[in-house]
């Protein structure tokens, strides 16, 4: 997070006088270095050095929300902060039960970690912030740390999560910042007081469902302060859940997966995420001919960049070196290292598979490790385009709502929310009778609509 402030005032056309209060700095950087900025900003650096010697007891802000760029072609990555990110790794990330921890390095969560450390053993933090951390699965470690580090946590939840849909979206109500953000928003106060008798107390208030943006702001004017607001005390469960606390009786059932456990499980470790290409516009098409044309164009552009890299002095970062033209290629973190390694790509006809892009929407897909961001264990379930299998798909861990569907082709990661895939068979296990029912047909075009023969497949696999 960069904090840019006005550092000088022109009181006359000829006289420049520096502002004696404001400081130009990069908040998350290691600002203990007195020469972090150019020597032409010597007075600014001196004030920054003085500030770093002082105790800070109150931090108030509206941290930016940005977990990272959506597309490497945007060339707009977040900065990396080695010291701060190491603190997150040793606290919030170390305490989470989630597998994917990338969202813990979102700018606004960095702000929580930075501010929590900056106030030392006593102080107050007040943030107007993205509220996603309050109930997300990946932030369970963050919630545990906040409850341990602070005497009291006050949350005034304004809702407004418009990354939802249907009735849930209507319940979330108006977006607090209008068109500026689709994220839920909360006003949060964190109190650290070693002299207080209470510790780890969580006080929570949420506005009513279905309120418009204007009605939510009217509530703030009416309530005036958390001191005038009726709150509910929250006691976190053992998993760090504050809201929607889980029912531990489910732990008595046999597990579906056997990852990270020695318990008995139905599928063991033979399950997978859905396919994540990170370049769907290139890798999916309802027309096989169009898909082949797109992939050949993609690989041709990729190979030209590999050759340019091989012939270069290799002094630039690879993400800065490659030419970003979304009409010819979509870069992502899975393919950039292959440019750096000098791997030449080639089009493979055998990588044309049939897939399921969204519920009941079939598509051809280029299923290939060179281009796809992450294929997970799907090659185990579909080793060739002729392999016939049934995949039980369910919403993944951390999903807001649960869905479950069975498909007979490779499912996209976003087929359901964070799709998890459980195979009916591993290659070689199919019974001959079931094999005979899994006939995909010979059509080279897949129309949008219900996955062909899904119900007969299910009945064949589970007779009666």
Short mmCIF file of N, CA, C and O in Angstrom, two decimals, residues 181-314:
data_model
loop_
_atom_site.label_atom_id
_atom_site.label_comp_id
_atom_site.label_asym_id
_atom_site.label_seq_id
_atom_site.Cartn_x
_atom_site.Cartn_y
_atom_site.Cartn_z
N UNK A 181 -16.86 -0.58 -5.44
CA UNK A 181 -16.43 -1.90 -4.97
C UNK A 181 -17.63 -2.80 -4.82
O UNK A 181 -18.70 -2.38 -4.38
N UNK A 182 -17.46 -4.07 -5.17
CA UNK A 182 -18.51 -5.07 -4.98
C UNK A 182 -18.31 -5.85 -3.69
O UNK A 182 -19.06 -6.78 -3.39
N UNK A 183 -17.28 -5.52 -2.92
CA UNK A 183 -16.94 -6.27 -1.71
C UNK A 183 -17.83 -5.83 -0.54
O UNK A 183 -18.31 -4.69 -0.50
N UNK A 184 -18.06 -6.73 0.42
CA UNK A 184 -18.74 -6.32 1.64
C UNK A 184 -17.84 -5.36 2.41
O UNK A 184 -16.61 -5.41 2.27
N UNK A 185 -18.43 -4.49 3.21
CA UNK A 185 -17.65 -3.47 3.91
C UNK A 185 -18.01 -3.49 5.40
O UNK A 185 -19.17 -3.69 5.77
N UNK A 186 -17.00 -3.29 6.24
CA UNK A 186 -17.22 -3.21 7.68
C UNK A 186 -16.37 -2.10 8.27
O UNK A 186 -15.29 -1.78 7.75
N UNK A 187 -16.87 -1.51 9.34
CA UNK A 187 -16.09 -0.58 10.15
C UNK A 187 -15.57 -1.39 11.34
O UNK A 187 -16.36 -2.02 12.06
N UNK A 188 -14.27 -1.42 11.51
CA UNK A 188 -13.65 -2.30 12.51
C UNK A 188 -12.76 -1.49 13.45
O UNK A 188 -11.96 -0.66 13.00
N UNK A 189 -12.94 -1.72 14.74
CA UNK A 189 -12.06 -1.14 15.76
C UNK A 189 -11.37 -2.27 16.51
O UNK A 189 -12.03 -3.20 16.99
N UNK A 190 -10.05 -2.20 16.60
CA UNK A 190 -9.26 -3.18 17.32
C UNK A 190 -8.60 -2.48 18.50
O UNK A 190 -7.87 -1.50 18.32
N UNK A 191 -8.87 -2.97 19.70
CA UNK A 191 -8.37 -2.33 20.92
C UNK A 191 -7.34 -3.23 21.58
O UNK A 191 -7.62 -4.40 21.87
N UNK A 192 -6.16 -2.68 21.80
CA UNK A 192 -5.10 -3.43 22.48
C UNK A 192 -4.76 -2.70 23.77
O UNK A 192 -4.19 -1.61 23.75
N UNK A 193 -5.14 -3.28 24.89
CA UNK A 193 -4.96 -2.64 26.19
C UNK A 193 -4.50 -3.68 27.20
O UNK A 193 -5.31 -4.46 27.72
N UNK A 194 -3.22 -3.72 27.51
CA UNK A 194 -2.71 -4.74 28.44
C UNK A 194 -3.27 -4.62 29.85
O UNK A 194 -3.24 -5.58 30.62
N UNK A 195 -3.80 -3.42 30.20
CA UNK A 195 -4.36 -3.22 31.54
C UNK A 195 -5.82 -3.66 31.64
O UNK A 195 -6.39 -3.69 32.72
N UNK A 196 -6.42 -4.01 30.51
CA UNK A 196 -7.83 -4.38 30.50
C UNK A 196 -8.02 -5.78 31.06
O UNK A 196 -7.22 -6.68 30.85
N UNK A 197 -9.14 -5.94 31.77
CA UNK A 197 -9.45 -7.26 32.33
C UNK A 197 -9.95 -8.21 31.25
O UNK A 197 -9.86 -9.43 31.40
N UNK A 198 -10.51 -7.64 30.16
CA UNK A 198 -11.03 -8.50 29.11
C UNK A 198 -9.96 -8.74 28.05
O UNK A 198 -9.06 -7.91 27.85
N UNK A 199 -10.08 -9.87 27.38
CA UNK A 199 -9.13 -10.20 26.33
C UNK A 199 -9.83 -11.04 25.27
O UNK A 199 -10.56 -11.98 25.58
N UNK A 200 -9.59 -10.68 24.02
CA UNK A 200 -10.16 -11.45 22.92
C UNK A 200 -11.67 -11.37 22.82
O UNK A 200 -12.30 -12.26 22.25
N UNK A 201 -12.26 -10.28 23.33
CA UNK A 201 -13.71 -10.11 23.25
C UNK A 201 -14.08 -9.59 21.86
O UNK A 201 -13.43 -8.68 21.34
N UNK A 202 -15.11 -10.15 21.27
CA UNK A 202 -15.54 -9.77 19.92
C UNK A 202 -16.98 -9.28 20.00
O UNK A 202 -17.88 -10.02 20.45
N UNK A 203 -17.18 -8.04 19.56
CA UNK A 203 -18.51 -7.43 19.58
C UNK A 203 -18.92 -7.14 18.14
O UNK A 203 -18.20 -6.46 17.41
N UNK A 204 -20.09 -7.64 17.79
CA UNK A 204 -20.50 -7.62 16.38
C UNK A 204 -21.89 -7.03 16.20
O UNK A 204 -22.81 -7.33 16.96
N UNK A 205 -22.01 -6.19 15.19
CA UNK A 205 -23.32 -5.66 14.79
C UNK A 205 -23.39 -5.64 13.27
O UNK A 205 -22.43 -5.25 12.60
N UNK A 206 -24.52 -6.06 12.73
CA UNK A 206 -24.72 -6.04 11.28
C UNK A 206 -26.00 -5.29 10.96
O UNK A 206 -27.00 -5.41 11.69
N UNK A 207 -25.98 -4.51 9.90
CA UNK A 207 -27.19 -3.84 9.46
C UNK A 207 -28.19 -4.88 8.97
O UNK A 207 -27.82 -6.02 8.67
N UNK A 208 -29.43 -4.50 8.87
CA UNK A 208 -30.46 -5.42 8.43
C UNK A 208 -30.26 -5.82 6.97
O UNK A 208 -29.61 -5.10 6.20
N UNK A 209 -30.84 -6.93 6.60
CA UNK A 209 -30.82 -7.36 5.20
C UNK A 209 -31.65 -6.42 4.33
O UNK A 209 -32.55 -5.72 4.82
N UNK A 210 -31.34 -6.42 3.06
CA UNK A 210 -32.11 -5.72 2.01
C UNK A 210 -32.02 -4.19 2.06
O UNK A 210 -32.75 -3.53 1.33
N UNK A 211 -31.17 -3.63 2.88
CA UNK A 211 -31.08 -2.17 2.95
C UNK A 211 -30.35 -1.61 1.73
O UNK A 211 -29.38 -2.20 1.25
N UNK A 212 -30.79 -0.47 1.26
CA UNK A 212 -30.08 0.22 0.19
C UNK A 212 -28.84 0.89 0.77
O UNK A 212 -28.67 0.98 1.99
N UNK A 213 -27.98 1.36 -0.11
CA UNK A 213 -26.79 2.09 0.33
C UNK A 213 -27.18 3.27 1.19
O UNK A 213 -26.58 3.53 2.25
N UNK A 214 -28.18 4.04 0.78
CA UNK A 214 -28.60 5.24 1.50
C UNK A 214 -29.14 4.88 2.88
O UNK A 214 -28.89 5.58 3.86
N UNK A 215 -29.87 3.76 2.98
CA UNK A 215 -30.41 3.33 4.27
C UNK A 215 -29.29 2.89 5.22
O UNK A 215 -29.36 3.13 6.43
N UNK A 216 -28.25 2.27 4.67
CA UNK A 216 -27.11 1.87 5.51
C UNK A 216 -26.38 3.09 6.05
O UNK A 216 -26.00 3.13 7.24
N UNK A 217 -26.18 4.09 5.21
CA UNK A 217 -25.51 5.32 5.67
C UNK A 217 -26.36 6.05 6.68
O UNK A 217 -25.84 6.67 7.62
N UNK A 218 -27.69 5.99 6.53
CA UNK A 218 -28.58 6.60 7.52
C UNK A 218 -28.45 5.91 8.87
O UNK A 218 -28.51 6.57 9.92
N UNK A 219 -28.24 4.58 8.86
CA UNK A 219 -28.02 3.85 10.12
C UNK A 219 -26.76 4.35 10.82
O UNK A 219 -26.73 4.49 12.06
N UNK A 220 -25.72 4.64 10.05
CA UNK A 220 -24.48 5.14 10.65
C UNK A 220 -24.71 6.50 11.30
O UNK A 220 -24.19 6.77 12.38
N UNK A 221 -25.48 7.35 10.63
CA UNK A 221 -25.74 8.67 11.21
C UNK A 221 -26.58 8.55 12.47
O UNK A 221 -26.38 9.28 13.44
N UNK A 222 -27.52 7.60 12.47
CA UNK A 222 -28.39 7.42 13.64
C UNK A 222 -27.62 6.83 14.82
O UNK A 222 -27.73 7.30 15.94
N UNK A 223 -26.82 5.79 14.54
CA UNK A 223 -26.09 5.13 15.62
C UNK A 223 -24.93 5.96 16.14
O UNK A 223 -24.51 5.80 17.29
N UNK A 224 -24.37 6.81 15.28
CA UNK A 224 -23.31 7.75 15.64
C UNK A 224 -21.99 7.09 16.02
O UNK A 224 -20.93 7.52 15.63
N UNK A 225 -22.03 6.04 16.81
CA UNK A 225 -20.81 5.44 17.33
C UNK A 225 -21.09 4.01 17.76
O UNK A 225 -22.23 3.66 18.05
N UNK A 226 -20.05 3.19 17.80
CA UNK A 226 -20.21 1.84 18.34
C UNK A 226 -20.65 1.90 19.79
O UNK A 226 -21.27 0.96 20.30
N UNK A 227 -20.35 3.00 20.46
CA UNK A 227 -20.75 3.14 21.86
C UNK A 227 -22.26 3.22 22.01
O UNK A 227 -22.81 2.93 23.07
N UNK A 228 -22.96 3.63 20.95
CA UNK A 228 -24.41 3.75 20.98
C UNK A 228 -25.10 2.60 20.26
O UNK A 228 -26.31 2.62 20.05
N UNK A 229 -24.35 1.60 19.85
CA UNK A 229 -24.89 0.52 19.03
C UNK A 229 -24.99 -0.76 19.85
O UNK A 229 -24.03 -1.15 20.53
N UNK A 230 -26.13 -1.41 19.77
CA UNK A 230 -26.30 -2.68 20.45
C UNK A 230 -25.55 -3.76 19.68
O UNK A 230 -25.78 -3.96 18.49
N UNK A 231 -24.64 -4.43 20.33
CA UNK A 231 -23.82 -5.44 19.68
C UNK A 231 -24.05 -6.81 20.28
O UNK A 231 -24.55 -6.94 21.41
N UNK A 232 -23.69 -7.81 19.53
CA UNK A 232 -23.73 -9.19 20.03
C UNK A 232 -22.31 -9.66 20.32
O UNK A 232 -21.40 -9.42 19.51
N UNK A 233 -22.13 -10.30 21.44
CA UNK A 233 -20.82 -10.85 21.77
C UNK A 233 -20.66 -12.19 21.05
O UNK A 233 -21.57 -13.03 21.07
N UNK A 234 -19.53 -12.37 20.39
CA UNK A 234 -19.25 -13.60 19.64
C UNK A 234 -18.17 -14.39 20.36
O UNK A 234 -17.13 -13.84 20.76
N UNK A 235 -18.42 -15.66 20.54
CA UNK A 235 -17.40 -16.57 21.09
C UNK A 235 -16.93 -17.47 19.94
O UNK A 235 -17.70 -18.32 19.47
N UNK A 236 -15.72 -17.30 19.46
CA UNK A 236 -15.24 -18.11 18.32
C UNK A 236 -15.20 -19.59 18.70
O UNK A 236 -14.99 -19.95 19.86
N UNK A 237 -15.41 -20.44 17.69
CA UNK A 237 -15.25 -21.87 17.95
C UNK A 237 -13.79 -22.27 17.76
O UNK A 237 -12.93 -21.43 17.47
N UNK A 238 -13.52 -23.54 17.91
CA UNK A 238 -12.13 -24.03 17.83
C UNK A 238 -11.52 -23.84 16.46
O UNK A 238 -10.29 -23.86 16.31
N UNK A 239 -12.36 -23.63 15.44
CA UNK A 239 -11.87 -23.49 14.08
C UNK A 239 -11.66 -22.02 13.69
O UNK A 239 -11.30 -21.73 12.55
N UNK A 240 -11.89 -21.11 14.62
CA UNK A 240 -11.74 -19.69 14.31
C UNK A 240 -12.95 -19.11 13.60
O UNK A 240 -12.87 -18.02 13.04
N UNK A 241 -14.07 -19.81 13.63
CA UNK A 241 -15.30 -19.30 13.01
C UNK A 241 -15.95 -18.28 13.94
O UNK A 241 -16.13 -18.56 15.14
N UNK A 242 -16.33 -17.15 13.38
CA UNK A 242 -17.10 -16.15 14.13
C UNK A 242 -18.57 -16.23 13.75
O UNK A 242 -19.44 -16.24 14.59
N UNK A 243 -18.84 -16.25 12.46
CA UNK A 243 -20.20 -16.38 11.95
C UNK A 243 -20.38 -17.76 11.34
O UNK A 243 -19.41 -18.41 10.95
N UNK A 244 -21.62 -18.21 11.24
CA UNK A 244 -21.91 -19.51 10.61
C UNK A 244 -21.01 -20.61 11.15
O UNK A 244 -20.35 -21.34 10.40
N UNK A 245 -20.95 -20.72 12.46
CA UNK A 245 -20.05 -21.70 13.08
C UNK A 245 -20.47 -23.12 12.71
O UNK A 245 -21.65 -23.45 12.68
N UNK A 246 -19.47 -23.91 12.41
CA UNK A 246 -19.73 -25.26 11.91
C UNK A 246 -20.20 -26.21 13.00
O UNK A 246 -19.93 -26.00 14.19
N UNK A 247 -20.91 -27.22 12.59
CA UNK A 247 -21.41 -28.26 13.47
C UNK A 247 -20.40 -29.40 13.50
O UNK A 247 -20.21 -30.10 12.51
N UNK A 248 -19.74 -29.57 14.63
CA UNK A 248 -18.68 -30.58 14.73
C UNK A 248 -19.20 -32.01 14.66
O UNK A 248 -18.42 -32.95 14.58
N UNK A 249 -20.53 -32.18 14.73
CA UNK A 249 -21.05 -33.54 14.64
C UNK A 249 -20.75 -34.15 13.27
O UNK A 249 -20.73 -35.37 13.12
N UNK A 250 -20.51 -33.30 12.25
CA UNK A 250 -20.16 -33.81 10.94
C UNK A 250 -18.84 -34.58 10.97
O UNK A 250 -18.57 -35.41 10.10
N UNK A 251 -18.01 -34.28 11.96
CA UNK A 251 -16.71 -34.95 12.06
C UNK A 251 -16.87 -36.45 12.35
O UNK A 251 -15.93 -37.23 12.18
N UNK A 252 -18.08 -36.85 12.76
CA UNK A 252 -18.32 -38.25 13.06
C UNK A 252 -18.57 -39.07 11.79
O UNK A 252 -18.53 -40.29 11.82
N UNK A 253 -18.86 -38.38 10.69
CA UNK A 253 -19.09 -39.08 9.43
C UNK A 253 -17.75 -39.44 8.78
O UNK A 253 -16.73 -38.82 9.04
N UNK A 254 -17.80 -40.44 7.91
CA UNK A 254 -16.59 -40.79 7.16
C UNK A 254 -16.25 -39.65 6.22
O UNK A 254 -17.13 -39.07 5.57
N UNK A 255 -14.98 -39.31 6.13
CA UNK A 255 -14.53 -38.23 5.26
C UNK A 255 -14.66 -38.63 3.80
O UNK A 255 -14.50 -39.79 3.45
N UNK A 256 -14.92 -37.62 2.96
CA UNK A 256 -14.93 -37.85 1.53
C UNK A 256 -13.50 -37.96 1.02
O UNK A 256 -13.18 -38.82 0.21
N UNK A 257 -12.63 -37.05 1.49
CA UNK A 257 -11.24 -37.06 1.03
C UNK A 257 -10.31 -37.51 2.16
O UNK A 257 -10.66 -37.44 3.33
N UNK A 258 -9.14 -37.95 1.76
CA UNK A 258 -8.18 -38.43 2.74
C UNK A 258 -6.94 -37.57 2.85
O UNK A 258 -5.89 -38.03 3.30
N UNK A 259 -7.05 -36.30 2.40
CA UNK A 259 -5.89 -35.43 2.43
C UNK A 259 -5.63 -34.95 3.86
O UNK A 259 -6.54 -34.62 4.59
N UNK A 260 -4.38 -34.90 4.23
CA UNK A 260 -3.95 -34.40 5.54
C UNK A 260 -4.57 -35.19 6.71
O UNK A 260 -4.82 -34.63 7.77
N UNK A 261 -4.85 -36.46 6.51
CA UNK A 261 -5.43 -37.23 7.59
C UNK A 261 -5.14 -38.71 7.38
O UNK A 261 -4.93 -39.17 6.26
N UNK A 262 -5.14 -39.44 8.48
CA UNK A 262 -5.00 -40.89 8.41
C UNK A 262 -6.34 -41.58 8.61
O UNK A 262 -6.42 -42.81 8.68
N UNK A 263 -7.41 -40.77 8.72
CA UNK A 263 -8.75 -41.33 8.90
C UNK A 263 -9.19 -42.06 7.64
O UNK A 263 -8.71 -41.81 6.54
N UNK A 264 -10.16 -42.94 7.83
CA UNK A 264 -10.75 -43.62 6.67
C UNK A 264 -11.48 -42.58 5.82
O UNK A 264 -12.10 -41.65 6.35
N UNK A 265 -11.41 -42.74 4.52
CA UNK A 265 -12.06 -41.80 3.62
C UNK A 265 -12.57 -42.54 2.39
O UNK A 265 -12.06 -43.60 2.04
N UNK A 266 -13.57 -41.98 1.75
CA UNK A 266 -14.21 -42.65 0.62
C UNK A 266 -13.31 -42.64 -0.61
O UNK A 266 -13.12 -43.66 -1.27
N UNK A 267 -12.72 -41.49 -0.91
CA UNK A 267 -11.92 -41.36 -2.14
C UNK A 267 -10.42 -41.31 -1.88
O UNK A 267 -9.65 -41.20 -2.82
N UNK A 268 -10.01 -41.36 -0.62
CA UNK A 268 -8.58 -41.25 -0.33
C UNK A 268 -8.03 -39.93 -0.85
O UNK A 268 -8.63 -38.87 -0.64
N UNK A 269 -6.91 -40.00 -1.53
CA UNK A 269 -6.33 -38.78 -2.11
C UNK A 269 -6.66 -38.65 -3.60
O UNK A 269 -6.13 -37.77 -4.28
N UNK A 270 -7.54 -39.52 -4.09
CA UNK A 270 -7.86 -39.51 -5.52
C UNK A 270 -9.02 -38.56 -5.82
O UNK A 270 -10.13 -38.98 -6.19
N UNK A 271 -8.79 -37.29 -5.61
CA UNK A 271 -9.76 -36.26 -5.98
C UNK A 271 -8.97 -35.04 -6.44
O UNK A 271 -7.75 -34.97 -6.28
N UNK A 272 -9.66 -34.07 -7.00
CA UNK A 272 -8.94 -33.00 -7.68
C UNK A 272 -9.79 -31.73 -7.73
O UNK A 272 -11.02 -31.78 -7.65
N UNK A 273 -9.12 -30.59 -7.88
CA UNK A 273 -9.82 -29.37 -8.26
C UNK A 273 -10.25 -29.48 -9.72
O UNK A 273 -9.72 -30.29 -10.48
N UNK A 274 -11.20 -28.62 -10.11
CA UNK A 274 -11.53 -28.51 -11.51
C UNK A 274 -10.38 -27.87 -12.28
O UNK A 274 -9.41 -27.37 -11.70
N UNK A 275 -10.50 -27.87 -13.60
CA UNK A 275 -9.43 -27.35 -14.45
C UNK A 275 -9.36 -25.83 -14.37
O UNK A 275 -10.36 -25.14 -14.58
N UNK A 276 -8.17 -25.32 -14.08
CA UNK A 276 -7.94 -23.87 -14.05
C UNK A 276 -7.00 -23.52 -15.19
O UNK A 276 -5.80 -23.79 -15.13
N UNK A 277 -7.53 -22.91 -16.25
CA UNK A 277 -6.68 -22.57 -17.39
C UNK A 277 -6.05 -21.19 -17.24
O UNK A 277 -4.95 -20.94 -17.72
N UNK A 278 -6.74 -20.28 -16.58
CA UNK A 278 -6.34 -18.86 -16.47
C UNK A 278 -6.26 -18.18 -17.83
O UNK A 278 -5.69 -17.10 -17.96
N UNK A 279 -6.78 -18.83 -18.85
CA UNK A 279 -6.90 -18.23 -20.19
C UNK A 279 -8.07 -18.89 -20.90
O UNK A 279 -7.93 -19.45 -21.99
N UNK A 280 -9.23 -18.84 -20.24
CA UNK A 280 -10.42 -19.54 -20.73
C UNK A 280 -10.80 -19.13 -22.15
O UNK A 280 -11.25 -19.96 -22.94
N UNK A 281 -10.62 -17.85 -22.46
CA UNK A 281 -11.04 -17.38 -23.78
C UNK A 281 -10.28 -18.09 -24.90
O UNK A 281 -10.77 -18.21 -26.03
N UNK A 282 -9.08 -18.59 -24.60
CA UNK A 282 -8.28 -19.31 -25.57
C UNK A 282 -8.51 -20.81 -25.51
O UNK A 282 -8.45 -21.49 -26.54
N UNK A 283 -8.75 -21.33 -24.33
CA UNK A 283 -8.76 -22.78 -24.13
C UNK A 283 -10.13 -23.42 -24.24
O UNK A 283 -10.23 -24.66 -24.21
N UNK A 284 -11.19 -22.63 -24.33
CA UNK A 284 -12.54 -23.19 -24.44
C UNK A 284 -13.22 -22.68 -25.70
O UNK A 284 -13.08 -21.50 -26.05
N UNK A 285 -13.99 -23.55 -26.36
CA UNK A 285 -14.82 -23.14 -27.48
C UNK A 285 -15.83 -24.25 -27.78
O UNK A 285 -15.52 -25.44 -27.63
N UNK A 286 -17.03 -23.87 -28.21
CA UNK A 286 -18.03 -24.86 -28.60
C UNK A 286 -17.71 -25.42 -29.99
O UNK A 286 -18.32 -26.39 -30.42
N UNK A 287 -16.76 -24.79 -30.69
CA UNK A 287 -16.34 -25.25 -32.02
C UNK A 287 -14.92 -25.79 -31.95
O UNK A 287 -14.00 -25.08 -31.53
N UNK A 288 -14.74 -27.03 -32.35
CA UNK A 288 -13.39 -27.61 -32.34
C UNK A 288 -12.47 -26.84 -33.30
O UNK A 288 -11.31 -26.60 -32.99
N UNK A 289 -12.99 -26.45 -34.46
CA UNK A 289 -12.20 -25.72 -35.44
C UNK A 289 -11.71 -24.40 -34.87
O UNK A 289 -10.53 -24.02 -35.03
N UNK A 290 -12.60 -23.67 -34.20
CA UNK A 290 -12.22 -22.39 -33.60
C UNK A 290 -11.19 -22.58 -32.50
O UNK A 290 -10.22 -21.82 -32.39
N UNK A 291 -11.39 -23.61 -31.69
CA UNK A 291 -10.44 -23.88 -30.61
C UNK A 291 -9.05 -24.16 -31.16
O UNK A 291 -8.06 -23.61 -30.66
N UNK A 292 -8.96 -24.98 -32.18
CA UNK A 292 -7.65 -25.30 -32.78
C UNK A 292 -6.98 -24.04 -33.30
O UNK A 292 -5.78 -23.81 -33.09
N UNK A 293 -7.74 -23.20 -33.98
CA UNK A 293 -7.19 -21.95 -34.52
C UNK A 293 -6.68 -21.06 -33.40
O UNK A 293 -5.59 -20.48 -33.49
N UNK A 294 -7.46 -20.94 -32.32
CA UNK A 294 -7.06 -20.08 -31.19
C UNK A 294 -5.77 -20.59 -30.54
O UNK A 294 -4.87 -19.81 -30.24
N UNK A 295 -5.71 -21.90 -30.32
CA UNK A 295 -4.54 -22.47 -29.64
C UNK A 295 -3.29 -22.36 -30.51
O UNK A 295 -2.19 -22.05 -30.02
N UNK A 296 -3.43 -22.57 -31.79
CA UNK A 296 -2.27 -22.44 -32.68
C UNK A 296 -1.74 -21.00 -32.66
O UNK A 296 -0.53 -20.77 -32.66
N UNK A 297 -2.64 -20.03 -32.62
CA UNK A 297 -2.24 -18.63 -32.55
C UNK A 297 -1.55 -18.35 -31.22
O UNK A 297 -0.52 -17.66 -31.15
N UNK A 298 -2.11 -18.89 -30.15
CA UNK A 298 -1.54 -18.71 -28.80
C UNK A 298 -0.12 -19.27 -28.74
O UNK A 298 0.81 -18.60 -28.28
N UNK A 299 0.04 -20.50 -29.21
CA UNK A 299 1.35 -21.15 -29.12
C UNK A 299 2.37 -20.45 -30.02
O UNK A 299 3.55 -20.32 -29.65
N UNK A 300 1.94 -19.98 -31.18
CA UNK A 300 2.85 -19.26 -32.07
C UNK A 300 3.38 -18.00 -31.40
O UNK A 300 4.58 -17.70 -31.46
N UNK A 301 2.48 -17.26 -30.73
CA UNK A 301 2.90 -16.04 -30.01
C UNK A 301 3.82 -16.40 -28.85
O UNK A 301 4.85 -15.74 -28.62
N UNK A 302 3.46 -17.44 -28.12
CA UNK A 302 4.28 -17.90 -27.00
C UNK A 302 5.69 -18.26 -27.47
O UNK A 302 6.69 -17.83 -26.88
N UNK A 303 5.80 -19.02 -28.55
CA UNK A 303 7.11 -19.45 -29.05
C UNK A 303 7.96 -18.28 -29.51
O UNK A 303 9.19 -18.27 -29.33
N UNK A 304 7.33 -17.26 -30.09
CA UNK A 304 8.10 -16.10 -30.53
C UNK A 304 8.69 -15.37 -29.33
O UNK A 304 9.81 -14.85 -29.40
N UNK A 305 7.97 -15.36 -28.21
CA UNK A 305 8.49 -14.72 -26.99
C UNK A 305 9.60 -15.57 -26.37
O UNK A 305 10.55 -15.03 -25.81
N UNK A 306 9.47 -16.89 -26.46
CA UNK A 306 10.54 -17.77 -25.96
C UNK A 306 11.83 -17.50 -26.73
O UNK A 306 12.92 -17.37 -26.14
N UNK A 307 11.73 -17.38 -28.03
CA UNK A 307 12.92 -17.14 -28.86
C UNK A 307 13.52 -15.77 -28.58
O UNK A 307 14.74 -15.60 -28.55
N UNK A 308 12.66 -14.78 -28.38
CA UNK A 308 13.16 -13.44 -28.03
C UNK A 308 13.90 -13.49 -26.70
O UNK A 308 14.94 -12.85 -26.52
N UNK A 309 13.36 -14.27 -25.75
CA UNK A 309 13.99 -14.37 -24.43
C UNK A 309 15.36 -15.06 -24.54
O UNK A 309 16.33 -14.62 -23.91
N UNK A 310 15.42 -16.12 -25.31
CA UNK A 310 16.68 -16.85 -25.48
C UNK A 310 17.75 -15.94 -26.07
O UNK A 310 18.93 -16.00 -25.69
N UNK A 311 17.36 -15.05 -26.98
CA UNK A 311 18.31 -14.15 -27.65
C UNK A 311 18.59 -12.87 -26.85
O UNK A 311 19.43 -12.07 -27.25
N UNK A 312 17.88 -12.67 -25.73
CA UNK A 312 18.02 -11.43 -24.96
C UNK A 312 19.16 -11.56 -23.95
O UNK A 312 19.73 -12.64 -23.76
N UNK A 313 19.43 -10.45 -23.24
CA UNK A 313 20.47 -10.50 -22.20
C UNK A 313 19.90 -11.01 -20.87
O UNK A 313 20.63 -11.14 -19.89
N UNK A 314 18.58 -11.24 -20.83
CA UNK A 314 17.91 -11.86 -19.67
C UNK A 314 18.07 -11.04 -18.38
O UNK A 314 18.11 -11.60 -17.28
#
